[in-house]
């Protein structure tokens, strides 16, 4: 538990590193609560700047600018995980840098999950073609019937991932030469693998260390994990019945408060739709909440974060953690007494939690842009009862860019889902 802090109260100022939609929605809630906002972002018209008292327009790597942000704020937070620790030297932030450091690397976060007793898919670090073949040949991976190779860092929204088919797994374990095996892989992966250098991760470890159940031990600090970081991770395919997230907040009194599991549906690796309730049974639900709580307690986490899970054979399986408010939690803005953003602001300001109680059920759909296009059909969509429209104020639409979201609320979840689908059908992108 962190030492007791003097609460940060309005009209004091909150500093946000990153001015995208998450920064904007944090700023919205903070403004409503009466706080001042200063945001640092290189883009001159970033979404959060529209709500900020001050916009420091600078690169995230600009240590002087980050110092200026900290000097202007009573509580400092982030909207993304790739914060360079060098620019944060001597600064206090909420959350602290450790969860950001762990969660931005898939090997580190999955190893930590395993250490905390959280179920994961089998996974192995991959540094080379030899590692990849050894990992593919592992009985636990073979038993999954398929595997995904993921970059440990930098991948998001389904990018930096390659699905290996059963025949590729079989070939990996067979007598093919390395070059023939590599010839079976997608060309971009082939190029990346041939560019990797350094000692093979697998061959550095003993058999027992390599067993998925025996990931290297992590301590409270993180330095031991750094040496273990490989460029890729091979993960067994999980045969899941649904995907869901636990969105919750750690507070400075050590408590953790979360919403019931939120069901998520993805398209092309990007979140498409979230539902305020899921078909999880009580036991699975409780277990997932306990998993999220154990992460919160491990880090002494202060702020909102999300843990994404698969539900496989009725059990939650950890996929990844996002150390910030999460897209799947956007529906809390309309469906809960305290949204994920309000809880984040409360936590980072050292205030007590707000009530998480549900006002209604909700279904949310993301609005992703298309190149040089404008959204049409809003007048019809917005007329649908219970429809709430959120637009992030981005001037330029680009393919796959998160431009806004719509949430339909109703006392009945299937009605909310029907309404949000109907609204989504009304909307379309038209080339300018
Ligand atoms: P991620 O970036 O790890 O969240 O992956 C994006 C999406 O790919 C997930 O939401 C899943 O739909 C799918 N996916 C990722 N890892 C696995 C896995 N081990 N098994 C099955 N599907 C996966």
mmCIF file of N, CA, C and O and ligand atoms in Angstrom, residues 106 110 121 148 150 155-159 161 163 235-240 243 266 269-270 308 310 319-320, ligand 1:
data_model
loop_
_atom_site.group_PDB
_atom_site.id
_atom_site.type_symbol
_atom_site.label_atom_id
_atom_site.label_comp_id
_atom_site.label_asym_id
_atom_site.label_seq_id
_atom_site.Cartn_x
_atom_site.Cartn_y
_atom_site.Cartn_z
ATOM 1 N N UNK A 106 4.979 -8.436 -23.794
ATOM 2 C CA UNK A 106 4.109 -9.607 -23.591
ATOM 3 C C UNK A 106 4.782 -10.693 -22.756
ATOM 4 O O UNK A 106 4.122 -11.390 -21.996
ATOM 5 N N UNK A 110 3.034 -11.791 -19.257
ATOM 6 C CA UNK A 110 2.535 -13.169 -19.124
ATOM 7 C C UNK A 110 3.307 -13.913 -18.037
ATOM 8 O O UNK A 110 2.748 -14.735 -17.310
ATOM 9 N N UNK A 121 -2.297 -19.036 -21.644
ATOM 10 C CA UNK A 121 -2.000 -20.050 -22.663
ATOM 11 C C UNK A 121 -0.523 -20.414 -22.504
ATOM 12 O O UNK A 121 0.250 -19.615 -21.973
ATOM 13 N N UNK A 148 0.125 -18.683 -32.039
ATOM 14 C CA UNK A 148 0.303 -17.323 -32.566
ATOM 15 C C UNK A 148 1.677 -16.844 -32.159
ATOM 16 O O UNK A 148 2.048 -16.951 -30.979
ATOM 17 N N UNK A 150 3.786 -13.598 -31.582
ATOM 18 C CA UNK A 150 3.503 -12.168 -31.383
ATOM 19 C C UNK A 150 4.808 -11.437 -31.092
ATOM 20 O O UNK A 150 5.672 -11.985 -30.412
ATOM 21 N N UNK A 155 3.369 -4.283 -30.617
ATOM 22 C CA UNK A 155 2.175 -4.749 -31.333
ATOM 23 C C UNK A 155 0.924 -4.240 -30.625
ATOM 24 O O UNK A 155 0.909 -4.149 -29.406
ATOM 25 N N UNK A 156 -0.062 -3.871 -31.356
ATOM 26 C CA UNK A 156 -1.335 -3.471 -30.760
ATOM 27 C C UNK A 156 -2.428 -3.698 -31.790
ATOM 28 O O UNK A 156 -2.164 -3.805 -32.994
ATOM 29 N N UNK A 157 -3.670 -3.785 -31.304
ATOM 30 C CA UNK A 157 -4.816 -3.970 -32.194
ATOM 31 C C UNK A 157 -4.563 -5.056 -33.251
ATOM 32 O O UNK A 157 -4.875 -4.886 -34.434
ATOM 33 N N UNK A 158 -3.992 -6.168 -32.823
ATOM 34 C CA UNK A 158 -3.816 -7.309 -33.718
ATOM 35 C C UNK A 158 -2.600 -7.194 -34.630
ATOM 36 O O UNK A 158 -2.314 -8.104 -35.404
ATOM 37 N N UNK A 159 -1.850 -6.068 -34.544
ATOM 38 C CA UNK A 159 -0.654 -5.940 -35.394
ATOM 39 C C UNK A 159 0.511 -6.690 -34.731
ATOM 40 O O UNK A 159 0.522 -6.871 -33.524
ATOM 41 N N UNK A 161 1.331 -9.854 -35.258
ATOM 42 C CA UNK A 161 0.908 -11.217 -34.897
ATOM 43 C C UNK A 161 0.823 -12.082 -36.149
ATOM 44 O O UNK A 161 0.338 -11.632 -37.183
ATOM 45 N N UNK A 163 -0.457 -16.026 -37.193
ATOM 46 C CA UNK A 163 -1.051 -17.306 -36.772
ATOM 47 C C UNK A 163 -0.363 -18.450 -37.484
ATOM 48 O O UNK A 163 -0.244 -18.432 -38.708
ATOM 49 N N UNK A 235 2.700 -18.353 -28.613
ATOM 50 C CA UNK A 235 1.622 -18.607 -27.658
ATOM 51 C C UNK A 235 0.676 -19.634 -28.266
ATOM 52 O O UNK A 235 0.367 -19.558 -29.461
ATOM 53 N N UNK A 236 0.234 -20.584 -27.482
ATOM 54 C CA UNK A 236 -0.726 -21.569 -27.976
ATOM 55 C C UNK A 236 -2.065 -20.898 -28.265
ATOM 56 O O UNK A 236 -2.463 -19.970 -27.560
ATOM 57 N N UNK A 237 -2.746 -21.361 -29.323
ATOM 58 C CA UNK A 237 -4.085 -20.833 -29.635
ATOM 59 C C UNK A 237 -5.045 -21.270 -28.541
ATOM 60 O O UNK A 237 -5.054 -22.433 -28.151
ATOM 61 N N UNK A 238 -5.846 -20.349 -28.071
ATOM 62 C CA UNK A 238 -6.857 -20.676 -27.068
ATOM 63 C C UNK A 238 -8.188 -20.854 -27.797
ATOM 64 O O UNK A 238 -8.601 -19.985 -28.561
ATOM 65 N N UNK A 239 -8.821 -21.976 -27.532
ATOM 66 C CA UNK A 239 -10.112 -22.246 -28.169
ATOM 67 C C UNK A 239 -11.194 -21.635 -27.257
ATOM 68 O O UNK A 239 -11.764 -22.310 -26.422
ATOM 69 N N UNK A 240 -11.414 -20.339 -27.431
ATOM 70 C CA UNK A 240 -12.282 -19.641 -26.464
ATOM 71 C C UNK A 240 -13.732 -19.560 -26.936
ATOM 72 O O UNK A 240 -14.015 -19.595 -28.133
ATOM 73 N N UNK A 243 -14.566 -13.558 -25.409
ATOM 74 C CA UNK A 243 -13.513 -12.704 -24.865
ATOM 75 C C UNK A 243 -14.172 -11.678 -23.955
ATOM 76 O O UNK A 243 -15.266 -11.189 -24.247
ATOM 77 N N UNK A 266 -14.124 -8.732 -31.279
ATOM 78 C CA UNK A 266 -13.099 -8.077 -32.092
ATOM 79 C C UNK A 266 -13.344 -8.322 -33.574
ATOM 80 O O UNK A 266 -13.919 -9.340 -33.947
ATOM 81 N N UNK A 269 -8.707 -8.142 -35.154
ATOM 82 C CA UNK A 269 -7.808 -7.874 -34.023
ATOM 83 C C UNK A 269 -8.105 -6.563 -33.300
ATOM 84 O O UNK A 269 -7.421 -6.218 -32.345
ATOM 85 N N UNK A 270 -9.109 -5.808 -33.749
ATOM 86 C CA UNK A 270 -9.446 -4.520 -33.110
ATOM 87 C C UNK A 270 -10.803 -4.665 -32.428
ATOM 88 O O UNK A 270 -11.725 -5.279 -32.993
ATOM 89 N N UNK A 308 -7.571 -8.240 -20.142
ATOM 90 C CA UNK A 308 -8.352 -8.941 -21.172
ATOM 91 C C UNK A 308 -8.171 -10.446 -21.005
ATOM 92 O O UNK A 308 -7.040 -10.920 -20.818
ATOM 93 N N UNK A 310 -9.645 -14.568 -22.200
ATOM 94 C CA UNK A 310 -10.456 -15.492 -22.992
ATOM 95 C C UNK A 310 -11.240 -16.327 -21.995
ATOM 96 O O UNK A 310 -10.752 -16.589 -20.890
ATOM 97 N N UNK A 319 -5.120 -12.830 -21.237
ATOM 98 C CA UNK A 319 -4.503 -12.488 -22.512
ATOM 99 C C UNK A 319 -3.528 -11.332 -22.323
ATOM 100 O O UNK A 319 -2.343 -11.477 -22.506
ATOM 101 N N UNK A 320 -4.028 -10.184 -21.894
ATOM 102 C CA UNK A 320 -3.113 -9.067 -21.673
ATOM 103 C C UNK A 320 -3.721 -8.034 -20.746
ATOM 104 O O UNK A 320 -4.909 -8.067 -20.450
HETATM 105 P P1 LIG B 1 -3.976 -9.316 -28.626
HETATM 106 O O1 LIG B 1 -3.309 -8.199 -29.346
HETATM 107 O O2 LIG B 1 -3.038 -10.241 -27.952
HETATM 108 O O3 LIG B 1 -5.067 -8.848 -27.733
HETATM 109 O O4 LIG B 1 -4.716 -10.176 -29.759
HETATM 110 C C1 LIG B 1 -5.753 -9.637 -30.568
HETATM 111 C C2 LIG B 1 -6.831 -10.672 -30.755
HETATM 112 O O5 LIG B 1 -6.274 -11.865 -31.354
HETATM 113 C C3 LIG B 1 -7.443 -11.166 -29.452
HETATM 114 O O6 LIG B 1 -8.461 -10.296 -29.008
HETATM 115 C C4 LIG B 1 -7.982 -12.520 -29.879
HETATM 116 O O7 LIG B 1 -9.180 -12.390 -30.599
HETATM 117 C C5 LIG B 1 -6.899 -13.027 -30.802
HETATM 118 N N1 LIG B 1 -5.891 -13.802 -30.037
HETATM 119 C C6 LIG B 1 -4.760 -13.333 -29.474
HETATM 120 N N2 LIG B 1 -4.089 -14.293 -28.832
HETATM 121 C C7 LIG B 1 -4.798 -15.420 -28.969
HETATM 122 C C8 LIG B 1 -4.637 -16.776 -28.518
HETATM 123 N N3 LIG B 1 -3.568 -17.155 -27.802
HETATM 124 N N4 LIG B 1 -5.602 -17.657 -28.849
HETATM 125 C C9 LIG B 1 -6.677 -17.309 -29.589
HETATM 126 N N5 LIG B 1 -6.881 -16.046 -30.049
HETATM 127 C C10 LIG B 1 -5.966 -15.116 -29.755
#
